GROMACS .gro file of C-alpha atoms in nm:
model
  227
    1MET     CA    1  -1.714   0.696  -0.379
    2ALA     CA    2  -1.779   0.323  -0.386
    3ASP     CA    3  -1.743   0.113  -0.055
    4PRO     CA    4  -1.351   0.060  -0.032
    5HIS     CA    5  -1.421  -0.299   0.056
    6ASP     CA    6  -1.601  -0.367  -0.250
    7ALA     CA    7  -1.465  -0.620  -0.500
    8ALA     CA    8  -1.289  -0.473  -0.787
    9THR     CA    9  -1.447  -0.400  -1.118
   10ALA     CA   10  -1.329  -0.559  -1.454
   11TYR     CA   11  -0.984  -0.452  -1.580
   12ASP     CA   12  -1.031  -0.210  -1.861
   13PRO     CA   13  -0.693  -0.074  -2.002
   14SER     CA   14  -0.885   0.180  -2.216
   15ALA     CA   15  -1.053   0.354  -1.921
   16ASP     CA   16  -0.976   0.700  -1.803
   17TRP     CA   17  -0.707   0.726  -1.560
   18CYS     CA   18  -0.862   0.972  -1.338
   19THR     CA   19  -1.231   0.983  -1.285
   20GLU     CA   20  -1.513   1.116  -1.077
   21GLY     CA   21  -1.568   0.961  -0.745
   22LEU     CA   22  -1.206   0.904  -0.645
   23PRO     CA   23  -1.078   1.023  -0.302
   24TYR     CA   24  -0.951   1.363  -0.437
   25THR     CA   25  -0.812   1.601  -0.163
   26PRO     CA   26  -1.013   1.920  -0.169
   27GLY     CA   27  -0.791   2.238  -0.269
   28LEU     CA   28  -0.560   2.039  -0.470
   29GLU     CA   29  -0.577   2.034  -0.867
   30THR     CA   30  -0.697   1.731  -1.025
   31TYR     CA   31  -0.581   1.604  -1.371
   32GLN     CA   32  -0.873   1.451  -1.537
   33PRO     CA   33  -0.913   1.250  -1.734
   34ASN     CA   34  -0.555   1.136  -1.820
   35GLY     CA   35  -0.359   1.202  -1.521
   36ALA     CA   36  -0.012   1.337  -1.471
   37VAL     CA   37   0.348   1.225  -1.383
   38THR     CA   38   0.532   1.301  -1.060
   39GLN     CA   39   0.860   1.140  -0.919
   40VAL     CA   40   0.873   0.936  -0.602
   41GLY     CA   41   1.204   0.813  -0.503
   42PRO     CA   42   1.373   0.701  -0.838
   43TYR     CA   43   1.039   0.619  -0.982
   44LEU     CA   44   0.806   0.814  -1.209
   45LEU     CA   45   0.434   0.748  -1.122
   46ARG     CA   46   0.114   0.828  -1.301
   47VAL     CA   47  -0.114   1.020  -1.046
   48CYS     CA   48  -0.430   1.210  -1.010
   49GLN     CA   49  -0.329   1.484  -0.791
   50PRO     CA   50   0.005   1.632  -0.699
   51ALA     CA   51   0.226   1.563  -0.401
   52PRO     CA   52   0.259   1.835  -0.114
   53PRO     CA   53   0.413   2.133  -0.258
   54SER     CA   54   0.722   2.136  -0.008
   55SER     CA   55   0.826   1.781  -0.095
   56THR     CA   56   1.099   1.671  -0.325
   57PRO     CA   57   1.135   1.318  -0.502
   58GLU     CA   58   1.388   1.192  -0.228
   59ARG     CA   59   1.150   1.316   0.046
   60ARG     CA   60   0.798   1.260  -0.076
   61VAL     CA   61   0.506   1.121   0.107
   62MET     CA   62   0.166   1.141  -0.073
   63ARG     CA   63  -0.176   0.998  -0.098
   64PHE     CA   64  -0.202   0.761  -0.428
   65PHE     CA   65  -0.489   0.659  -0.614
   66TYR     CA   66  -0.643   0.646  -0.955
   67ASN     CA   67  -0.911   0.447  -1.147
   68PRO     CA   68  -0.899   0.082  -1.031
   69LYS     CA   69  -1.034  -0.036  -1.359
   70ARG     CA   70  -0.670   0.030  -1.496
   71VAL     CA   71  -0.506  -0.241  -1.254
   72GLU     CA   72  -0.542  -0.584  -1.371
   73GLY     CA   73  -0.608  -0.862  -1.102
   74LEU     CA   74  -0.724  -0.650  -0.806
   75SER     CA   75  -0.899  -0.823  -0.534
   76SER     CA   76  -1.101  -0.510  -0.421
   77VAL     CA   77  -1.119  -0.129  -0.467
   78LYS     CA   78  -0.980  -0.072  -0.101
   79VAL     CA   79  -0.622  -0.018  -0.248
   80MET     CA   80  -0.735   0.335  -0.386
   81SER     CA   81  -0.859   0.446  -0.042
   82GLY     CA   82  -0.610   0.504   0.218
   83LEU     CA   83  -0.276   0.429   0.036
   84ILE     CA   84   0.022   0.639   0.098
   85VAL     CA   85   0.355   0.611  -0.112
   86ASN     CA   86   0.675   0.727   0.086
   87SER     CA   87   1.026   0.780  -0.045
   88LEU     CA   88   1.154   0.917   0.302
   89VAL     CA   89   1.305   0.590   0.403
   90SER     CA   90   1.405   0.295   0.169
   91TRP     CA   91   1.202  -0.039   0.210
   92GLU     CA   92   1.534  -0.195   0.296
   93GLY     CA   93   1.579   0.031   0.563
   94ARG     CA   94   1.235  -0.018   0.701
   95VAL     CA   95   1.301  -0.407   0.712
   96ALA     CA   96   1.627  -0.350   0.878
   97ARG     CA   97   1.486  -0.133   1.150
   98ILE     CA   98   1.248  -0.435   1.244
   99SER     CA   99   1.530  -0.682   1.204
  100ASN     CA  100   1.753  -0.466   1.452
  101SER     CA  101   1.496  -0.339   1.706
  102TYR     CA  102   1.215  -0.608   1.727
  103ARG     CA  103   1.242  -0.977   1.844
  104LEU     CA  104   1.096  -1.279   1.659
  105THR     CA  105   0.838  -1.439   1.911
  106GLY     CA  106   0.669  -1.673   1.684
  107GLU     CA  107   0.507  -1.741   1.344
  108GLU     CA  108   0.135  -1.754   1.239
  109ARG     CA  109  -0.049  -1.831   0.934
  110ILE     CA  110  -0.320  -1.563   0.827
  111GLY     CA  111  -0.518  -1.611   0.521
  112SER     CA  112  -0.298  -1.745   0.232
  113ALA     CA  113   0.046  -1.654   0.399
  114ASN     CA  114   0.281  -1.718   0.670
  115TYR     CA  115   0.411  -1.433   0.909
  116GLY     CA  116   0.688  -1.400   1.157
  117VAL     CA  117   0.544  -1.220   1.482
  118TYR     CA  118   0.792  -0.948   1.578
  119ARG     CA  119   0.764  -0.748   1.900
  120PHE     CA  120   0.968  -0.441   1.996
  121LEU     CA  121   1.135  -0.497   2.356
  122GLY     CA  122   1.212  -0.166   2.519
  123PRO     CA  123   1.514  -0.132   2.745
  124ASP     CA  124   1.266  -0.118   3.063
  125GLY     CA  125   1.119  -0.448   2.938
  126MET     CA  126   0.816  -0.299   2.792
  127ILE     CA  127   0.671  -0.510   2.521
  128GLY     CA  128   0.519  -0.344   2.208
  129ARG     CA  129   0.250  -0.431   1.976
  130PRO     CA  130   0.334  -0.716   1.728
  131MET     CA  131   0.460  -0.650   1.378
  132TYR     CA  132   0.354  -0.921   1.135
  133VAL     CA  133   0.615  -0.980   0.876
  134TYR     CA  134   0.556  -1.188   0.579
  135LEU     CA  135   0.738  -1.497   0.540
  136PRO     CA  136   0.781  -1.625   0.161
  137ASP     CA  137   0.749  -1.986   0.085
  138PRO     CA  138   1.089  -2.136   0.118
  139ASP     CA  139   1.020  -2.318  -0.210
  140GLY     CA  140   0.934  -1.999  -0.395
  141GLY     CA  141   0.600  -2.139  -0.471
  142SER     CA  142   0.263  -1.984  -0.631
  143THR     CA  143   0.186  -1.810  -0.305
  144THR     CA  144   0.498  -1.580  -0.309
  145LEU     CA  145   0.385  -1.229  -0.249
  146PRO     CA  146   0.552  -0.902  -0.229
  147SER     CA  147   0.776  -0.819   0.076
  148HIS     CA  148   0.539  -0.681   0.330
  149MET     CA  149   0.427  -0.639   0.700
  150PHE     CA  150   0.132  -0.521   0.910
  151GLU     CA  151   0.051  -0.407   1.242
  152CYS     CA  152  -0.273  -0.332   1.433
  153THR     CA  153  -0.405  -0.155   1.737
  154GLU     CA  154  -0.587  -0.442   1.851
  155MET     CA  155  -0.539  -0.822   1.914
  156VAL     CA  156  -0.512  -1.028   1.578
  157SER     CA  157  -0.663  -1.345   1.637
  158TYR     CA  158  -0.885  -1.609   1.457
  159PRO     CA  159  -1.104  -1.547   1.264
  160TYR     CA  160  -0.886  -1.245   1.162
  161GLN     CA  161  -1.163  -0.972   1.137
  162LEU     CA  162  -1.114  -0.688   1.404
  163ARG     CA  163  -1.217  -0.344   1.493
  164GLY     CA  164  -0.938  -0.111   1.531
  165ILE     CA  165  -0.651   0.041   1.314
  166CYS     CA  166  -0.421  -0.154   1.084
  167LYS     CA  167  -0.163  -0.057   0.848
  168ILE     CA  168  -0.008  -0.282   0.577
  169HIS     CA  169   0.345  -0.183   0.485
  170VAL     CA  170   0.440  -0.293   0.137
  171GLY     CA  171   0.770  -0.250  -0.023
  172TYR     CA  172   0.797  -0.140  -0.392
  173ASN     CA  173   1.164  -0.184  -0.476
  174ASP     CA  174   1.333   0.125  -0.332
  175ILE     CA  175   1.016   0.291  -0.164
  176TYR     CA  176   0.744   0.169   0.055
  177THR     CA  177   0.380   0.218   0.100
  178ASN     CA  178   0.134   0.212   0.379
  179LEU     CA  179  -0.242   0.107   0.329
  180LEU     CA  180  -0.444   0.212   0.611
  181PHE     CA  181  -0.760   0.057   0.756
  182ILE     CA  182  -1.001   0.223   1.018
  183SER     CA  183  -1.283   0.029   1.176
  184PRO     CA  184  -1.342   0.179   1.526
  185LEU     CA  185  -1.711   0.132   1.585
  186PRO     CA  186  -1.906  -0.182   1.683
  187ASP     CA  187  -2.137  -0.157   1.357
  188SER     CA  188  -1.841  -0.070   1.114
  189THR     CA  189  -1.711  -0.305   0.879
  190PRO     CA  190  -1.436  -0.528   1.044
  191VAL     CA  191  -1.078  -0.486   0.907
  192PRO     CA  192  -1.033  -0.799   0.689
  193VAL     CA  193  -0.680  -0.917   0.817
  194ASN     CA  194  -0.740  -1.260   0.677
  195HIS     CA  195  -0.731  -1.089   0.337
  196PHE     CA  196  -0.418  -0.893   0.394
  197PRO     CA  197  -0.203  -1.124   0.174
  198GLU     CA  198  -0.430  -1.042  -0.133
  199LEU     CA  199  -0.443  -0.670  -0.041
  200ALA     CA  200  -0.035  -0.668  -0.032
  201GLN     CA  201  -0.046  -0.791  -0.369
  202ASP     CA  202  -0.301  -0.554  -0.471
  203VAL     CA  203  -0.082  -0.252  -0.357
  204TRP     CA  204   0.210  -0.402  -0.551
  205ARG     CA  205   0.012  -0.433  -0.873
  206THR     CA  206  -0.130  -0.067  -0.830
  207LEU     CA  207   0.240   0.075  -0.811
  208GLU     CA  208   0.345  -0.162  -1.097
  209ALA     CA  209   0.054  -0.036  -1.323
  210ALA     CA  210   0.133   0.340  -1.243
  211ASP     CA  211   0.511   0.309  -1.282
  212VAL     CA  212   0.595   0.465  -1.612
  213THR     CA  213   0.973   0.501  -1.520
  214ASP     CA  214   1.064   0.287  -1.831
  215ASP     CA  215   0.780   0.412  -2.043
  216TYR     CA  216   0.779   0.780  -2.014
  217ASP     CA  217   0.881   0.864  -2.355
  218ASP     CA  218   0.576   0.652  -2.483
  219LEU     CA  219   0.312   0.858  -2.290
  220PRO     CA  220   0.097   1.124  -2.448
  221PRO     CA  221   0.328   1.434  -2.494
  222ASP     CA  222   0.070   1.666  -2.324
  223LEU     CA  223   0.072   1.460  -1.987
  224PRO     CA  224   0.179   1.715  -1.721
  225PHE     CA  225   0.499   1.652  -1.537
  226LEU     CA  226   0.476   1.773  -1.176
  227ASP     CA  227   0.780   1.867  -0.985
   0.00000   0.00000   0.00000
């Protein structure tokens, strides 16, 4: 598989949905080349492998990937490596938890976006790691991004390239997603925190391109539907 930090290849709406070289889970069936459809929360998504067999649409957590050539406007191929879709908790519920349990301690400009810096304050006065919550432009300008937040195991500071573990949480209407970054070693590629705004947009575009909820009747009739 290509380096997950590589720039995205050119958009090709005629490319196969599922190809060789994707991060398939060993032992699970694959659906090359046209993919299959499964339900996550209220959405029908086109996938390359099934969800865990014990899950249901309302309680589904699954790895999510397909050919990045099928997504227009990606900034990199990273979104197809380490992305999880989750219907256990709504995105609204996830945001409410931060609002109710964390305290806003400041704001910070990272890359092309502004973030509120929230910290969990325990009853014993213990201060947790910060959660960076995207603050939309008040005028709704061109830099408006999908609702998202991120957290890291290490200190986030200029030039916003770090070694450690980070997660971007991105809301897709009623469900939410996690995009995982792991860079533990001194010689590993740093986590590109300064590009998290663009990567949050990549996550949204990836879900949007795979969302066939309104187009299911137009799909090929032989496309498998996975319970």
